[in-house]
XYZ file of C-alpha atoms in Angstrom:
331
model
C 0.000 0.000 0.000
C 0.984 3.624 -0.436
C 2.705 5.103 2.632
C 4.133 8.629 2.833
C 6.201 9.239 5.954
C 4.063 7.666 8.662
C 0.781 8.314 6.786
C -0.778 5.111 5.415
C -3.352 5.162 2.609
C -6.064 2.541 2.110
C -5.090 2.132 -1.543
C -2.859 3.476 -4.319
C -5.384 5.850 -5.931
C -4.722 9.573 -5.474
C -6.815 12.594 -6.527
C -4.572 15.179 -8.229
C -4.448 18.758 -6.882
C -6.279 20.670 -9.624
C -6.332 24.465 -9.366
C -9.816 25.958 -9.199
C -11.303 22.481 -8.729
C -10.039 20.715 -5.616
C -11.823 22.578 -2.843
C -13.290 20.705 0.116
C -16.664 20.107 -1.575
C -15.089 18.274 -4.523
C -12.429 16.500 -2.451
C -14.925 15.092 0.039
C -17.168 13.841 -2.767
C -14.208 12.049 -4.388
C -13.021 10.761 -1.002
C -16.379 9.086 -0.467
C -15.823 7.211 -3.713
C -12.745 5.607 -2.185
C -9.654 7.705 -3.039
C -6.732 6.654 -0.835
C -5.430 10.234 -0.767
C -6.974 13.520 -1.884
C -4.904 16.622 -2.669
C -6.028 20.201 -2.162
C -5.624 22.790 -4.924
C -2.433 24.843 -4.779
C -2.387 27.745 -2.338
C -0.111 30.794 -2.480
C 2.554 30.974 0.233
C 2.284 34.774 0.288
C -1.506 34.546 0.651
C -1.006 32.410 3.753
C 1.739 34.597 5.215
C -0.337 37.763 4.661
C -3.456 36.000 6.029
C -5.450 36.896 2.910
C -9.110 36.083 3.656
C -9.782 34.192 0.415
C -6.557 32.208 0.837
C -7.327 31.335 4.462
C -10.755 30.005 3.401
C -8.952 27.659 0.988
C -7.231 26.013 3.966
C -10.524 24.537 5.193
C -10.454 20.751 5.458
C -13.398 18.561 6.461
C -12.086 15.852 8.807
C -13.766 13.204 6.618
C -11.278 14.039 3.849
C -8.207 12.723 5.672
C -5.667 11.574 4.734
C -5.197 14.789 2.786
C -2.259 16.532 1.138
C -2.310 20.341 1.102
C -0.299 21.973 -1.664
C 1.517 25.311 -1.438
C 3.505 27.218 -4.063
C 6.010 30.055 -4.024
C 9.342 31.228 -5.383
C 11.000 32.627 -2.265
C 12.416 30.483 0.511
C 11.338 32.635 3.468
C 7.668 32.871 2.578
C 7.496 29.219 1.480
C 8.885 28.112 4.856
C 6.556 30.429 6.783
C 3.532 29.151 4.836
C 4.574 25.535 5.410
C 4.958 26.204 9.134
C 1.468 27.694 9.264
C -0.028 24.671 7.477
C 1.965 22.373 9.769
C 0.666 23.894 12.992
C -2.763 25.309 12.065
C -4.462 22.853 9.708
C -5.468 19.198 9.879
C -3.689 18.364 6.602
C -1.620 15.174 6.875
C 0.958 16.047 4.202
C 2.455 19.322 2.942
C 3.007 19.241 -0.816
C 5.101 21.758 -2.747
C 3.988 22.625 -6.281
C 6.762 22.296 -8.827
C 4.632 21.560 -11.851
C 2.171 24.380 -12.494
C 2.891 25.535 -16.078
C 0.895 28.784 -16.227
C 2.941 31.974 -16.831
C 1.551 33.945 -13.871
C 3.019 31.272 -11.567
C 6.301 30.580 -13.391
C 7.168 34.269 -13.762
C 7.185 34.471 -9.936
C 9.890 31.759 -9.929
C 7.304 29.277 -8.660
C 5.663 26.116 -9.995
C 7.380 24.563 -13.024
C 10.147 27.229 -13.010
C 11.944 25.143 -10.359
C 12.357 22.302 -12.856
C 15.352 24.075 -14.386
C 17.448 24.037 -11.212
C 17.983 20.900 -9.082
C 20.115 22.945 -6.665
C 17.269 25.344 -5.965
C 14.938 22.378 -5.479
C 17.276 20.911 -2.871
C 17.657 24.241 -1.089
C 13.917 25.040 -1.010
C 12.728 21.567 -0.006
C 15.435 21.208 2.659
C 14.479 24.585 4.141
C 10.855 23.418 4.472
C 11.516 19.899 5.785
C 13.810 21.367 8.425
C 11.014 23.504 9.891
C 7.907 21.274 9.840
C 6.824 17.991 11.424
C 4.406 16.801 8.729
C 5.832 14.845 5.789
C 6.769 17.063 2.834
C 6.224 15.913 -0.757
C 6.689 17.519 -4.178
C 4.477 17.432 -7.272
C 6.511 18.057 -10.410
C 6.610 17.660 -14.171
C 9.286 15.724 -16.017
C 10.972 18.912 -17.271
C 10.658 22.435 -18.599
C 10.912 21.447 -22.277
C 12.430 18.616 -24.321
C 15.909 20.119 -23.925
C 15.661 20.469 -20.140
C 14.458 17.205 -18.622
C 16.039 16.835 -15.193
C 13.394 14.593 -13.648
C 15.870 12.100 -12.175
C 18.207 14.804 -10.803
C 15.235 16.744 -9.419
C 13.729 13.684 -7.730
C 17.085 12.820 -6.158
C 17.426 16.406 -4.911
C 13.971 16.122 -3.296
C 14.930 12.852 -1.605
C 18.251 14.249 -0.340
C 16.431 17.306 1.019
C 14.146 15.136 3.152
C 11.115 14.945 0.861
C 8.992 11.880 1.624
C 7.475 11.323 -1.851
C 7.401 12.656 -5.403
C 4.392 12.905 -7.721
C 5.532 13.049 -11.328
C 3.471 14.234 -14.290
C 4.985 12.783 -17.459
C 4.735 16.012 -19.463
C 6.988 19.054 -19.794
C 5.974 22.577 -18.882
C 5.899 23.487 -22.586
C 3.462 20.623 -23.320
C 0.982 21.973 -20.746
C -1.764 19.318 -20.999
C -1.246 18.459 -24.660
C 0.423 15.482 -26.293
C 1.099 12.184 -24.595
C 2.472 11.678 -21.081
C 5.864 9.964 -20.990
C 5.608 6.989 -18.639
C 9.198 5.882 -19.368
C 10.544 8.869 -17.443
C 8.206 8.008 -14.545
C 9.720 4.504 -14.473
C 13.215 5.993 -14.596
C 12.498 8.259 -11.635
C 10.956 5.399 -9.649
C 14.110 3.352 -10.192
C 16.400 6.232 -9.159
C 14.984 7.068 -5.697
C 13.978 5.172 -2.569
C 11.019 7.373 -1.603
C 7.516 6.644 -2.959
C 6.762 7.874 -6.482
C 3.207 8.625 -7.625
C 2.658 8.547 -11.387
C 0.483 11.123 -13.121
C -0.605 11.686 -16.727
C -3.037 9.985 -19.114
C -4.710 7.770 -16.517
C -8.168 7.879 -18.069
C -9.508 4.395 -17.227
C -9.041 1.765 -14.492
C -6.984 -0.237 -17.007
C -4.656 2.741 -17.490
C -4.069 2.844 -13.726
C -3.194 -0.861 -13.625
C -0.942 -0.501 -16.658
C 0.905 2.442 -15.101
C 1.506 0.477 -11.896
C 2.694 -2.558 -13.847
C 4.860 -0.730 -16.398
C 6.501 1.874 -14.163
C 6.494 0.252 -10.727
C 5.147 3.425 -9.094
C 3.716 3.322 -5.579
C 0.557 5.232 -6.433
C -1.473 6.478 -9.375
C -2.711 10.060 -9.552
C -5.981 10.793 -11.349
C -6.874 14.331 -12.363
C -9.054 15.340 -15.291
C -10.642 11.872 -15.616
C -12.332 12.452 -12.230
C -14.024 15.720 -13.257
C -17.765 15.144 -12.955
C -16.898 11.472 -12.613
C -15.961 10.391 -9.067
C -17.114 6.910 -10.158
C -13.822 6.700 -12.064
C -12.036 6.716 -8.690
C -14.296 3.979 -7.280
C -14.039 1.907 -10.465
C -10.235 2.174 -10.375
C -9.961 1.202 -6.704
C -12.186 -1.846 -7.280
C -10.437 -2.837 -10.517
C -7.025 -2.739 -8.820
C -8.383 -4.803 -5.914
C -10.396 -7.419 -7.795
C -9.808 -7.028 -11.540
C -13.559 -6.536 -11.927
C -15.477 -3.666 -13.475
C -18.034 -1.629 -11.575
C -20.968 -0.674 -13.826
C -21.468 2.911 -14.965
C -23.875 4.980 -12.858
C -27.400 5.735 -14.015
C -28.380 9.292 -14.968
C -30.308 9.509 -11.694
C -27.179 8.539 -9.712
C -25.085 11.095 -11.593
C -27.532 13.903 -10.881
C -27.888 12.919 -7.207
C -24.123 13.159 -6.697
C -23.968 16.389 -8.710
C -26.628 17.875 -6.407
C -24.760 16.689 -3.289
C -21.593 18.329 -4.670
C -23.557 21.543 -5.294
C -24.936 21.607 -1.744
C -21.467 21.109 -0.299
C -20.172 23.960 -2.439
C -23.019 26.210 -1.235
C -22.152 25.484 2.404
C -18.490 26.238 1.621
C -19.157 29.488 -0.285
C -22.332 31.526 -0.741
C -25.068 30.318 -3.103
C -24.306 32.848 -5.821
C -20.596 31.913 -6.092
C -21.281 28.189 -5.654
C -23.889 28.024 -8.437
C -21.611 29.869 -10.842
C -18.692 27.589 -9.993
C -20.916 24.535 -10.274
C -21.864 25.270 -13.893
C -18.610 23.761 -15.204
C -18.863 20.795 -12.823
C -22.463 20.120 -13.849
C -21.385 20.084 -17.510
C -18.769 17.456 -16.613
C -21.327 15.346 -14.749
C -23.544 15.416 -17.858
C -20.830 14.071 -20.173
C -22.075 11.016 -22.024
C -25.761 11.710 -21.382
C -27.721 12.045 -24.613
C -29.076 15.527 -25.307
C -26.764 17.208 -22.828
C -25.769 20.131 -25.104
C -29.145 21.839 -24.693
C -29.072 21.208 -20.940
C -25.559 22.649 -20.635
C -26.768 25.884 -22.236
C -29.626 26.053 -19.715
C -27.207 25.422 -16.825
C -25.100 28.392 -17.877
C -28.136 30.640 -17.355
C -28.752 29.382 -13.788
C -28.085 31.752 -10.871
C -29.746 29.919 -7.981
C -29.726 26.415 -6.522
C -33.422 26.004 -7.322
C -32.864 26.839 -11.000
C -29.881 24.526 -11.367
C -31.498 21.595 -9.566
C -34.666 22.163 -11.601
C -32.747 21.854 -14.892
C -30.957 18.708 -13.695
C -34.147 17.067 -12.409
C -35.913 17.809 -15.688
C -33.098 16.054 -17.530
C -33.497 12.949 -15.353
C -37.256 12.922 -15.951
C -36.764 13.257 -19.718
C -34.206 10.437 -19.829
C -36.309 8.143 -17.622
C -39.434 8.851 -19.680
C -37.600 7.824 -22.854
C -36.508 4.601 -21.202
C -40.065 3.617 -20.158
C -41.392 2.250 -23.466
C -38.245 0.148 -23.960
C -38.676 -1.317 -20.496
C -42.106 -2.550 -21.503
């Protein structure tokens, strides 16, 4: 089983820390579908140090989410250490993760995220400074390199291990690739073979079979699932069960999808106010509807919704329409 420091997971399936997605409402919903570890979206070290209200709200963790990894990012050692110390002493996160993979320019131009990939020495220095000042295990999420000419994944992973990092999550794409192209699993295997700390593989795990194949081909200790779980926490459950038994769990009905979507919405409303939650939920609802016939028209209606009642009304109408169409066939 996957173990990071002294934190033991129930299985090898990990929810990736997706920015703008992985708040407590989404994480808890995925956790209930069996994820061994859930990761919070990245949080600015400066936001924590300055006690920014929006940032502090992002630190909320429901105790049912544990074990949980909380991710911070930053480009300066002092503020990164201070933020890590705050998370260590003032949150119920189990693991402190440092972001070294975010490819977006507003993060990299601050010498944060994927910018670190170019300098193994900086990685060692930054990670060592954090591990020296906190009690919780420290991990790093990184990409395989900046571009095809600067792939230092093995050197970077070794630097993390030497600095006291307890695990590495590796996305098999470069910063330049963003989310395009194909993830390189060979480099994930190479990194796994070059360090003694746990390695979690990430990239192109779209089905339970992909997860099994990644474990078998690379030897990683855990499999990280990101975009495949959007609107589809069943993917997590199906993967956990497939890895345990080799058997497939059937796809959920439309009714089941909408019930979980509504639960997710209600959790988001209790986390934020109704107005913000409904607007944020529009994209999630569209993901939940993927694969349901006639969803394009419904997605347009969802984008006009401003209240819980409106959104739930649109979703319930969809269920009724689908179930009504199924009736004659049942007879």
